[in-house]
Every structure is written in structure tokens, then in C-alpha cells.
Amino acid sequence: MAEVRAEMVANVWKVVAAEGDTVDEGDTLVILESMKMEIPVLAEDPGVVAQLRVKEGDVVQEGDVIAVIDE
Amino acid sequence: MTVLDNRVVSPASETEAVDPRDPQVRLAALLDEGSVRPITPEDKSGVRAAMGRVEGVPVVVFCSDARFQGGAMGSEGCEHIVHAYDVAVRERVPVIGIWHSGGARLAEGVESLHAVGRVFAAMTKASGVVPQLSVVVGPAAGGAAYGPALTDIVILADQGRIFVTGPDVVRSVTGEVIDMAALGGPEPHSKRSGVVHVVTKTESEALLQARRLAVLLGHQGRIRAAEVEDIDFSDLLPESARRAYDVKPLVKGLLDEPGVELHAKWAPNIVTTLGRLGGRTVGVIANNPMRLGGCLDATSAEKAARFVRMCDAFGVPLVVLVDVPGYLPGVGQEHDGVVRRGAKLLHAFAEASVPRVTLITRKAYGGAYIAMNSRSLGATKVFAWPTAEVAVMGAVAAVRVLKRRELAAATEEERPALEARLAEEHEKVSGDLGRAVDLGVIDEVIEPATTRSAVAKVLAQATPARGAHGNIPL
């Protein structure tokens, strides 16, 4: 179980992955919008997306869990 | 590479197994074959030192001897390290420490503390004079943790552990239960603490990285600008200016061959890599929009500042790739000292004597524009790609401040269109590259396809220089 957390305060602009998806290290899970930049949130380890805790339009704070990856 | 791999593993034909902790094994694995010349006696001091060569480049090496008291540092062993430093400074060659030590020898009491302190003093006196590398291959606790920490670059092998106090003391004092790897292994030190610059999967790979870095710093070479071939980098930027991308392919493409990235996973919003351009060692600093949008923050400013000061101390020219939306806003940042720690980067660049070229690839906003080796801080040359934008802040954010009244007077329906129009007008006046060129804060607009040769030419023509300062571990 690896938690993927937000590195900064941001809006959730796009949710790319879905729960149950198999992802590789470096795959984009969601795209955040902050500082007028579209910032992808990447899977740090390969595995299956067990949980996606955000939806488009949400505001995430630094440290919030965005997704949980089952290795 | 194969030489290293063969030497760490003892040959199967030998009847007596070689102790992998034997300094002779580690020195032989690090240095060119047949180049090892001991400069300390074979004794039970827990330290061995030697002169030798790495790809022909002379170096001084000292190595913990973990076969005696776990490599703990007594007065005799510490004298060996101080002697190694004396030789390295006299010969003006890099010094590499291989660490596997529990810290000061308890039985010697204050005598060993005094001796370890003398090692620290020798390291600090040599700081900025000769490159200092540390390879931590086993536990490095207490004094043996601060030894590597005082040096320029720390490499941690898979079995390396660095901490001031071990798990037992932590548990008895704070009640926290943690093992050695989680406390001071590759995971925390590569991502959280910033103590370690390079993490490797094996001891032999750690020694190999030490070799690469020793050659990069110990034999920097001369730039041969005429031999630098251009690469068209225009495909590396995404079409949308808002889209994040990984800057590492650009860093890699700029260099002759992949360099050694330092602190790759710590403060990844800025990339610091040592490599060669046109055959000469250079330090590359690049914002990485893929992480935190490429914003500067307290940690990344500190990481970059230390890298700038290290390169400056050893006369390594700098190439600064700028794509930065600003300093990261937030309560956490302000309270973490983004002002104090961000100031280190301003200080490091403004102080630097080495030739340093800036290339603005996409955007440079606000205080972060200044911090990324701007003209005002003394850049040797500032280039920009045609798509670049330089401004105090993004155009929309700027008009929201500058045209606040005008925007407030408009109706809700009119406002977005008015804002967009004002932003466009503002961009023409203030973000325009032509204005930056007129002011002299950008010297030249260059095409991505001529970047390598343009940067190499500037560095080839610049007067070589190095800063007269140490490299305090910021």
C-alpha cells in the first residue's frame, strides 16, 4: 500500500486514472492545477489503484492523500 | 565497471574467504588496478589510508576498518584521517572517505572525542580547497555521521546507515520504535533529510559513482566548443505553456553523456547535475515543472544554493535552465523560512565567480526570476528561447492587481473578457522578450536547435575563475 499525496495546495483539474487500474511507476493519476500550471500527480510505484480519493473540482491541501496504490 | 564488480566479490577459487569489510578490498575496488599506495600502516586503528588513481586521476582515500571495534574512531585512526587530508591538500587532489563506523571509540573517552573533532576541523579547513567525497557503505553513526556530512558529496550504498543516535537510544529517549534502515537508510536520506546526494543499490555501484564524481571534479578538462554538436530541443516543451513536463531529458541532452544527478529525490522541483559539455565538467541547475510546477521553495533553494557554492569553490562553470512560475506560496513555506533559505540561493549566485550561463526556456516570474542566476546577480550570459516570458507575475494575476478598480467597475458578465483583454495588453508591455532584451537583462534570443553550441561558446570564451570560499553544508 503506497499513499500518493498532494505536494502543494491545488485544484483537481482532471482525474486520469480510475480505481482498479493497473499503473506503472511514472503514470499520471490525476492532474492538479496550481500556480497557473497543470501539474501531473504520478504513481511512484507500479501497482493497482485501490482508492482514488479526489474528484475533479476538489481542492487539495499539501499532504492530502490523492490515491492509494496496492503494490 | 566490470573491474569493480569483479573485485568486490571474492574469487571462488580462493580457499580463504576475503572479509568484505577489509579496507584493502574496498580500496582495491575503488582505485585503478595496481595504483594503491598505502600512506598509513597496517594496524588496529580502525582506519586505513592510501594514495591511488581513478581513471588515471590521482586521489587520496581513507577507509574505515570495520574489522576492529566496528570501525569506531579512536585517536590513532583519526590521526590517519587527518594525515590523509594533509596529503590531499598538499597534492591538491580529491579526497574520498569510505565509511563503516559506529562513531567515536567509547573506551578512549574524551580522547577519542577530541580526535574526531580534529578530523572535523581538517575537513572544514580543506572545504573548497580539494573536492571531498564520502561513500557510506555500512553504519555511520555519531561522529562517523558528521564526517561525511561535512564533505561536498555523500554517496550511500544499500547497506549504508547514517544517524546521530541509533534506534536503541531513540527508543529509550523518545519511545519511538524504528529500525536502522527506516531511521537512517537510503529511503529517508534520499527523500526527506537531504543528507545524501546519491543513493545506490550496491556497494560496488556506490564506489563506481564515487569514481565518476572524483574524475568530474578532479579532472575537469577544457571545453572544446567546436566539437559540440547541436540537438534540436524544441520538441521537449509541451505545446501548452501551462502544461508541466519533465526537464531531465533537456538536462541530459545538454550534456555530452548522462551526468550524475545529486539529490535526485530530495527537493525534486529543482535538478542539480554534474556532467560534461564539450568535454568540460559543468554543473547544471534546472527547475523541474513536473514537480511542484517547478516552483522554488525553501528546500529546493537550499539544495541549489549548496550546489552553486560547491561548483563555484572548485571552478566548475554553471548552466542554469529556467522555467519557474515563482516561489511557492503558503503558510508552511513562510514558517519554514522560505525567506531565509531562499536568500541562500540569491547569495550563492551573487557571490559566484565561475562562468555561469542562464537559459530561460519558458517562463521566469517574480523573485524566482531574480534567484535563477539573473543578469542582476551577475550571470555571464543570459539566453532565452523565443517562447520565453519574463515578468513580475503572470499577466492575469498582474492585471487583477494593477486594474483592480477597472475590473471591479465592470459587470460580472463583462469581467472575464475584460480581464483577458487587459492581460493580453499587459503581456505586450511587460512580459515581452523584446523589452527584456532592450533592458539588457536578456542578452540574446536563441533557437532551441542552437542551444548546445551557444552555451558551449560562452563557457569556452569566459575567463576561468573559482570562488575563494569553503562549501559549508547549507
XYZ file of C-alpha atoms in Angstrom:
545
model
C 0.000 0.000 0.000
C 1.518 3.274 -1.083
C -0.226 6.561 -0.500
C 0.160 9.266 -3.102
C -0.144 12.690 -1.526
C -0.546 16.228 -2.833
C 2.738 18.157 -2.771
C 1.012 21.539 -2.730
C -2.353 23.279 -2.428
C -4.144 22.849 -5.748
C -7.403 22.303 -7.603
C -8.072 18.881 -9.057
C -8.280 19.657 -12.772
C -8.542 16.181 -14.282
C -8.790 12.658 -12.903
C -6.907 10.431 -15.315
C -6.761 7.033 -13.603
C -9.671 5.056 -12.172
C -9.927 2.693 -9.225
C -8.909 -0.792 -10.320
C -6.486 0.481 -12.984
C -3.060 -1.109 -13.193
C -0.400 1.594 -13.188
C 3.341 1.736 -13.722
C 5.834 3.942 -11.954
C 5.542 7.381 -13.521
C 1.961 7.006 -14.785
C -0.277 10.024 -14.336
C -3.056 9.532 -11.774
C -4.627 12.983 -11.685
C -3.688 16.435 -12.972
C -3.734 19.290 -10.481
C -3.944 22.964 -11.279
C -1.929 25.390 -9.200
C 0.259 28.435 -9.820
C -1.374 28.609 -13.275
C 0.298 25.298 -14.060
C -1.141 21.888 -14.858
C 0.781 19.563 -12.602
C 0.501 15.799 -13.006
C 0.472 13.573 -9.930
C 2.378 10.401 -10.718
C 2.347 6.883 -9.347
C 5.653 6.352 -7.548
C 5.449 2.572 -7.673
C 3.782 0.078 -10.003
C 0.556 -1.481 -8.754
C -3.214 -1.281 -8.805
C -5.143 1.871 -7.910
C -7.015 0.769 -4.782
C -8.533 4.134 -3.915
C -8.913 7.497 -5.623
C -9.929 9.998 -3.002
C -10.437 13.097 -5.162
C -12.786 14.182 -7.919
C -12.487 16.945 -10.481
C -13.032 20.365 -8.944
C -11.863 19.355 -5.450
C -9.331 21.492 -3.628
C -6.486 19.522 -2.075
C -4.178 20.730 0.678
C -0.493 19.865 0.918
C -0.200 16.335 2.299
C -3.760 15.229 1.414
C -3.986 11.665 0.169
C -4.935 11.618 -3.514
C -4.736 7.918 -4.216
C -3.725 4.629 -2.653
C -1.767 2.155 -4.768
C -1.746 -1.560 -3.927
C 1.653 -2.964 -4.814
C 32.717 -1.144 -14.367
C 33.362 -4.797 -14.674
C 36.637 -4.271 -12.907
C 34.733 -3.042 -9.848
C 32.199 -5.830 -9.900
C 34.870 -8.471 -10.139
C 36.873 -7.096 -7.308
C 34.248 -6.676 -4.635
C 33.165 -10.273 -4.917
C 35.979 -12.515 -3.817
C 37.097 -15.128 -6.344
C 35.543 -18.522 -5.691
C 38.856 -20.247 -6.175
C 40.404 -18.689 -3.067
C 40.453 -21.052 -0.151
C 40.228 -18.360 2.496
C 37.170 -16.131 2.108
C 38.029 -12.429 1.892
C 36.353 -10.272 4.522
C 34.365 -7.671 2.526
C 34.999 -5.195 5.357
C 38.753 -5.383 4.776
C 39.840 -1.871 3.682
C 42.224 -3.449 1.183
C 39.229 -4.956 -0.617
C 37.384 -1.646 -0.650
C 40.416 0.420 -1.670
C 41.179 -2.021 -4.481
C 37.570 -1.831 -5.657
C 37.616 1.979 -5.730
C 41.019 2.643 -7.260
C 42.605 1.802 -10.605
C 44.200 -1.622 -10.669
C 47.675 -1.614 -9.212
C 47.561 2.073 -8.216
C 47.036 1.662 -4.449
C 49.897 3.067 -2.363
C 49.223 2.895 1.412
C 50.094 6.045 3.392
C 49.236 4.602 6.815
C 50.475 1.395 8.473
C 48.533 -1.856 8.758
C 47.313 -1.516 12.328
C 44.240 -1.887 14.519
C 43.362 1.831 14.472
C 40.172 1.176 12.502
C 41.312 3.380 9.587
C 43.468 2.807 6.508
C 44.523 5.446 4.024
C 46.162 5.297 0.609
C 47.012 7.295 -2.454
C 45.870 5.966 -5.771
C 44.314 6.791 -9.103
C 40.810 6.836 -10.558
C 40.883 6.628 -14.352
C 44.372 7.988 -14.020
C 43.317 10.930 -11.809
C 45.265 10.984 -8.529
C 43.194 10.839 -5.330
C 43.661 10.210 -1.617
C 41.382 7.677 0.044
C 40.780 6.690 3.637
C 38.608 3.789 4.676
C 37.092 2.593 7.941
C 38.375 -0.794 9.034
C 35.202 -2.317 10.435
C 37.048 -5.494 11.440
C 38.249 -3.647 14.551
C 35.653 -2.349 17.020
C 33.150 -1.897 14.192
C 35.366 0.747 12.603
C 34.993 3.022 15.621
C 37.178 6.133 15.547
C 39.981 6.340 18.125
C 42.793 8.854 18.333
C 45.117 6.763 16.172
C 42.551 6.189 13.409
C 41.598 9.860 13.451
C 45.259 10.813 13.062
C 45.335 8.654 9.930
C 42.354 10.585 8.513
C 43.959 13.930 9.344
C 47.146 12.707 7.660
C 45.143 11.721 4.559
C 43.714 15.248 4.473
C 47.179 16.786 4.838
C 48.384 14.778 1.846
C 45.294 15.584 -0.258
C 45.572 19.322 0.437
C 49.326 19.323 -0.202
C 48.867 17.475 -3.506
C 45.657 19.368 -4.357
C 43.789 16.154 -5.187
C 40.279 14.937 -4.278
C 39.890 13.017 -1.040
C 37.437 10.143 -0.753
C 36.303 8.656 2.566
C 34.778 5.167 2.738
C 32.734 4.973 5.936
C 31.693 1.985 8.012
C 31.986 3.105 11.618
C 29.998 3.239 14.807
C 31.454 6.619 15.752
C 33.948 7.560 18.468
C 35.678 4.772 20.447
C 33.873 4.618 23.774
C 36.820 3.065 25.629
C 39.024 6.051 24.805
C 36.554 8.510 26.262
C 37.175 12.192 25.716
C 40.440 11.434 23.913
C 38.504 9.957 21.007
C 36.062 12.878 21.020
C 38.993 15.280 20.753
C 40.409 13.216 17.884
C 37.095 13.113 15.997
C 36.845 16.884 16.441
C 40.271 17.256 14.832
C 39.002 15.274 11.833
C 36.076 17.691 11.525
C 38.468 20.632 11.684
C 40.689 19.130 8.962
C 37.655 18.573 6.743
C 36.441 22.107 7.238
C 39.892 23.589 6.504
C 40.011 21.565 3.267
C 36.500 22.632 2.291
C 36.519 24.383 -1.069
C 40.238 23.618 -1.453
C 40.014 19.992 -2.616
C 36.853 18.068 -3.542
C 35.719 15.778 -0.723
C 33.574 12.729 -1.393
C 32.109 10.291 1.117
C 30.910 6.774 0.421
C 28.898 5.288 3.268
C 28.884 1.503 2.924
C 27.865 0.430 6.429
C 26.571 2.109 9.571
C 27.968 5.629 10.099
C 26.829 6.816 13.485
C 27.584 9.828 15.678
C 30.974 11.241 14.707
C 31.035 8.988 11.672
C 27.772 10.587 10.534
C 29.048 14.142 10.815
C 32.270 13.275 8.982
C 30.517 12.570 5.678
C 28.061 15.408 6.350
C 30.922 17.928 6.294
C 32.061 16.813 2.838
C 30.893 18.002 -0.573
C 29.081 14.889 -1.785
C 27.741 11.900 0.180
C 27.044 8.588 -1.577
C 25.027 5.967 0.301
C 25.133 2.264 -0.581
C 22.225 -0.067 0.143
C 23.726 -1.204 3.455
C 24.771 2.314 4.490
C 23.033 3.859 7.522
C 23.604 7.391 8.767
C 22.319 8.699 12.088
C 23.454 10.654 15.112
C 21.907 8.210 17.573
C 20.789 4.693 16.707
C 17.406 3.015 17.141
C 18.156 1.870 20.722
C 18.880 5.365 22.003
C 15.938 6.797 20.068
C 13.630 4.232 21.659
C 14.893 4.789 25.187
C 14.673 8.584 24.955
C 11.608 9.291 22.823
C 9.842 5.934 22.849
C 9.840 5.848 19.022
C 10.293 2.334 17.674
C 12.184 2.257 14.387
C 14.837 0.100 12.721
C 18.192 1.256 11.340
C 17.071 1.347 7.709
C 13.942 3.388 8.376
C 15.880 5.752 10.665
C 18.955 6.372 8.539
C 18.868 4.225 5.405
C 18.519 5.099 1.717
C 14.784 5.832 1.894
C 14.756 8.656 4.472
C 18.079 10.131 3.378
C 17.268 10.216 -0.326
C 13.832 11.769 0.050
C 13.445 13.548 3.378
C 16.660 14.624 5.059
C 18.831 15.740 2.143
C 21.856 14.263 3.949
C 22.730 12.049 0.985
C 23.383 13.178 -2.604
C 23.490 9.818 -4.371
C 21.861 6.514 -3.364
C 22.933 3.237 -4.963
C 21.650 -0.326 -4.921
C 25.013 -1.946 -4.205
C 28.349 -1.124 -2.613
C 30.162 -1.609 -5.927
C 27.820 0.857 -7.627
C 28.460 3.359 -4.803
C 32.205 3.072 -5.408
C 31.624 3.439 -9.142
C 29.672 6.675 -8.611
C 32.491 7.928 -6.382
C 34.908 7.230 -9.242
C 32.744 9.154 -11.711
C 32.429 12.133 -9.378
C 36.123 12.118 -8.471
C 37.007 12.314 -12.175
C 34.399 15.005 -12.861
C 35.754 17.192 -10.056
C 39.409 16.122 -10.131
C 39.904 16.285 -13.906
C 37.553 18.909 -15.308
C 39.105 19.204 -18.764
C 38.838 22.075 -21.231
C 35.789 22.853 -23.263
C 36.117 22.149 -26.989
C 33.293 24.311 -28.311
C 33.974 23.443 -31.953
C 33.241 19.791 -31.243
C 29.882 20.410 -29.580
C 27.070 19.082 -31.744
C 23.673 20.707 -31.623
C 20.428 18.938 -30.821
C 17.010 20.409 -31.570
C 15.286 20.647 -28.204
C 12.073 22.274 -29.482
C 10.082 19.048 -29.142
C 10.860 18.810 -25.440
C 8.447 21.574 -24.430
C 4.713 20.804 -24.454
C 2.526 22.910 -26.735
C 0.567 24.433 -23.877
C 2.573 26.855 -21.769
C 0.563 25.677 -18.773
C 1.492 22.037 -19.130
C 4.097 20.549 -16.847
C 6.914 18.427 -18.313
C 9.999 16.652 -17.097
C 13.128 18.788 -17.533
C 15.549 15.855 -17.177
C 15.648 14.987 -20.920
C 16.765 18.575 -21.554
C 19.488 18.338 -18.905
C 20.617 15.027 -20.367
C 20.581 16.385 -23.917
C 22.608 19.418 -22.951
C 25.390 17.227 -21.572
C 27.724 15.075 -23.683
C 26.564 11.979 -21.844
C 24.279 11.470 -18.832
C 25.786 13.170 -15.787
C 25.478 12.390 -12.095
C 22.345 13.906 -10.610
C 22.732 14.974 -6.985
C 19.808 14.934 -4.543
C 17.578 13.433 -7.261
C 14.657 12.645 -4.973
C 15.053 15.425 -2.419
C 13.530 18.748 -3.488
C 12.896 17.278 -6.983
C 11.418 20.579 -8.172
C 14.978 21.613 -8.914
C 17.529 19.398 -10.680
C 21.262 19.614 -9.889
C 23.537 17.530 -12.117
C 27.286 17.321 -12.663
C 28.311 16.306 -16.170
C 30.373 17.373 -19.167
C 29.680 19.759 -22.017
C 32.195 19.790 -24.842
C 34.364 17.576 -22.666
C 34.474 20.012 -19.732
C 32.848 19.463 -16.357
C 29.852 21.742 -15.794
C 27.110 21.960 -13.169
C 23.552 22.150 -14.464
C 20.739 23.617 -12.382
C 17.207 23.331 -13.770
C 13.695 23.981 -12.493
C 11.574 20.890 -12.995
C 7.954 21.866 -13.835
C 6.941 18.242 -13.280
C 7.314 18.691 -9.529
C 5.519 21.499 -7.665
C 5.090 23.131 -11.073
C 8.790 23.949 -10.940
C 8.255 26.482 -8.135
C 11.185 27.351 -5.955
C 10.593 26.610 -2.294
C 12.661 26.660 0.875
C 14.202 23.213 0.348
C 14.940 23.500 -3.370
C 16.550 26.925 -2.902
C 18.797 25.475 -0.223
C 19.668 22.449 -2.395
C 20.529 24.641 -5.375
C 22.482 27.116 -3.241
C 24.734 24.396 -1.895
C 25.311 23.054 -5.412
C 26.169 26.524 -6.735
C 28.655 27.089 -3.921
C 30.266 23.681 -4.415
C 30.701 24.275 -8.157
C 31.995 27.777 -7.533
C 34.530 26.566 -4.972
C 36.020 24.100 -7.481
C 35.798 26.302 -10.558
C 33.031 24.304 -12.243
C 31.060 26.566 -14.652
C 27.287 26.608 -14.279
C 24.442 26.275 -16.759
C 21.085 27.385 -15.363
C 17.883 26.276 -17.129
C 14.986 28.457 -16.038
C 11.284 27.658 -16.195
C 9.888 28.903 -12.925
C 6.421 30.213 -12.040
C 7.614 31.773 -8.782
C 8.284 30.987 -5.162
C 5.795 28.533 -3.695
C 3.157 30.416 -1.689
C 1.853 29.103 1.619
C 1.851 29.399 5.379
C 4.022 26.302 5.637
C 6.656 27.807 3.354
C 6.787 31.127 5.165
C 7.033 29.433 8.552
C 9.646 27.007 7.204
C 11.823 30.003 6.443
C 11.421 30.364 2.672
C 12.703 33.912 3.134
C 15.865 32.881 4.987
C 16.503 29.719 2.973
C 15.554 31.310 -0.348
C 18.078 34.040 0.410
C 20.816 31.406 0.322
C 20.281 30.938 -3.413
C 20.427 34.693 -4.049
C 23.627 34.838 -2.011
C 25.174 31.820 -3.725
C 24.644 33.131 -7.260
C 25.542 36.739 -6.472
C 28.757 35.533 -4.812
C 29.783 33.074 -7.569
C 32.946 33.775 -9.586
C 32.674 30.901 -12.077
C 31.317 31.496 -15.588
C 27.559 30.920 -15.437
C 25.121 30.906 -18.309
C 21.364 31.235 -17.881
C 18.813 29.981 -20.393
C 15.166 30.935 -19.905
C 13.224 28.245 -21.731
C 9.626 29.180 -20.974
C 8.912 31.496 -18.100
C 10.620 33.327 -15.288
C 8.397 35.135 -12.850
C 8.991 37.394 -9.910
C 11.512 36.772 -7.186
C 12.254 33.353 -8.628
C 13.348 35.033 -11.875
C 15.919 37.017 -9.916
C 17.072 33.978 -7.940
C 17.718 31.819 -11.013
C 21.030 33.453 -11.947
C 19.552 36.589 -13.471
C 21.628 39.323 -15.089
C 21.287 41.368 -11.917
C 23.033 38.623 -9.902
C 25.949 38.623 -12.329
C 25.170 35.986 -14.964
C 27.928 35.747 -17.580
C 25.284 35.468 -20.295
C 21.502 35.252 -20.302
C 19.857 33.454 -23.210
C 16.144 32.946 -23.861
C 14.260 30.725 -26.232
C 11.779 32.614 -28.460
C 8.835 31.272 -26.428
C 10.154 32.616 -23.126
C 8.343 35.100 -20.936
C 9.871 37.216 -18.197
C 7.571 39.058 -15.824
C 6.951 40.025 -12.227
C 3.981 37.676 -12.244
C 1.636 36.043 -14.732
C -0.306 38.570 -16.815
C -3.747 37.695 -15.398
C -2.550 37.906 -11.807
C -0.835 41.211 -12.619
C -3.916 42.929 -14.078
C -6.016 41.753 -11.134
C -3.755 43.913 -9.004
C -2.990 46.763 -11.426
C -6.502 47.110 -12.900
C -8.418 46.253 -9.730
C -10.724 49.290 -9.936
C -11.420 48.926 -13.635
C -12.284 45.264 -13.169
C -14.476 45.994 -10.151
C -16.458 48.562 -12.157
C -17.304 46.018 -14.837
C -20.358 43.783 -14.565
C -19.964 40.122 -13.676
C -20.633 39.141 -17.293
C -18.152 41.595 -18.767
C -15.384 40.861 -16.333
C -13.765 37.671 -17.771
C -13.481 39.178 -21.264
C -12.135 42.468 -19.894
C -9.631 40.594 -17.756
C -8.412 38.594 -20.749
C -8.068 41.744 -22.882
C -6.192 43.642 -20.168
C -3.946 40.639 -19.582
C -3.065 40.492 -23.259
C -2.267 44.210 -23.325
C -0.199 43.869 -20.155
C 1.771 40.970 -21.589
C 2.708 43.031 -24.626
C 4.097 45.778 -22.420
C 5.751 43.887 -19.615
C 6.282 40.203 -20.484
C 7.633 40.854 -23.930
C 11.075 39.449 -24.667
C 11.995 42.479 -26.778
C 11.718 44.712 -23.737
C 13.900 42.338 -21.685
C 16.489 42.392 -24.472
C 16.327 46.229 -24.694
C 16.906 46.448 -20.955
C 19.888 44.103 -21.262
C 18.537 41.539 -18.809
C 18.459 39.053 -21.707
C 21.488 39.138 -23.977
C 20.249 37.089 -26.850
C 17.240 35.114 -28.020
C 18.445 31.765 -29.367
C 16.736 28.832 -31.043
C 16.446 25.519 -29.177
C 18.400 23.938 -32.033
C 21.492 26.091 -31.396
C 21.453 25.881 -27.601
C 24.354 23.490 -27.004
C 26.781 25.354 -29.226
C 25.700 28.767 -27.917
C 26.202 27.742 -24.278
C 29.492 25.981 -25.035
C 30.835 29.038 -26.880
C 30.142 31.343 -23.946
C 31.789 28.966 -21.488
C 34.792 28.500 -23.792
C 35.354 32.247 -24.071
C 34.729 33.106 -20.421
C 37.681 33.729 -18.127
C 38.094 30.709 -15.851
C 37.648 31.563 -12.188
C 36.745 29.967 -8.896
C 35.334 31.292 -5.671
C 37.631 31.703 -2.687
C 35.372 30.133 -0.095
C 34.559 26.855 1.580
C 31.464 24.766 0.989
C 29.513 24.873 4.225
C 26.800 22.171 4.142
C 23.903 24.614 3.831
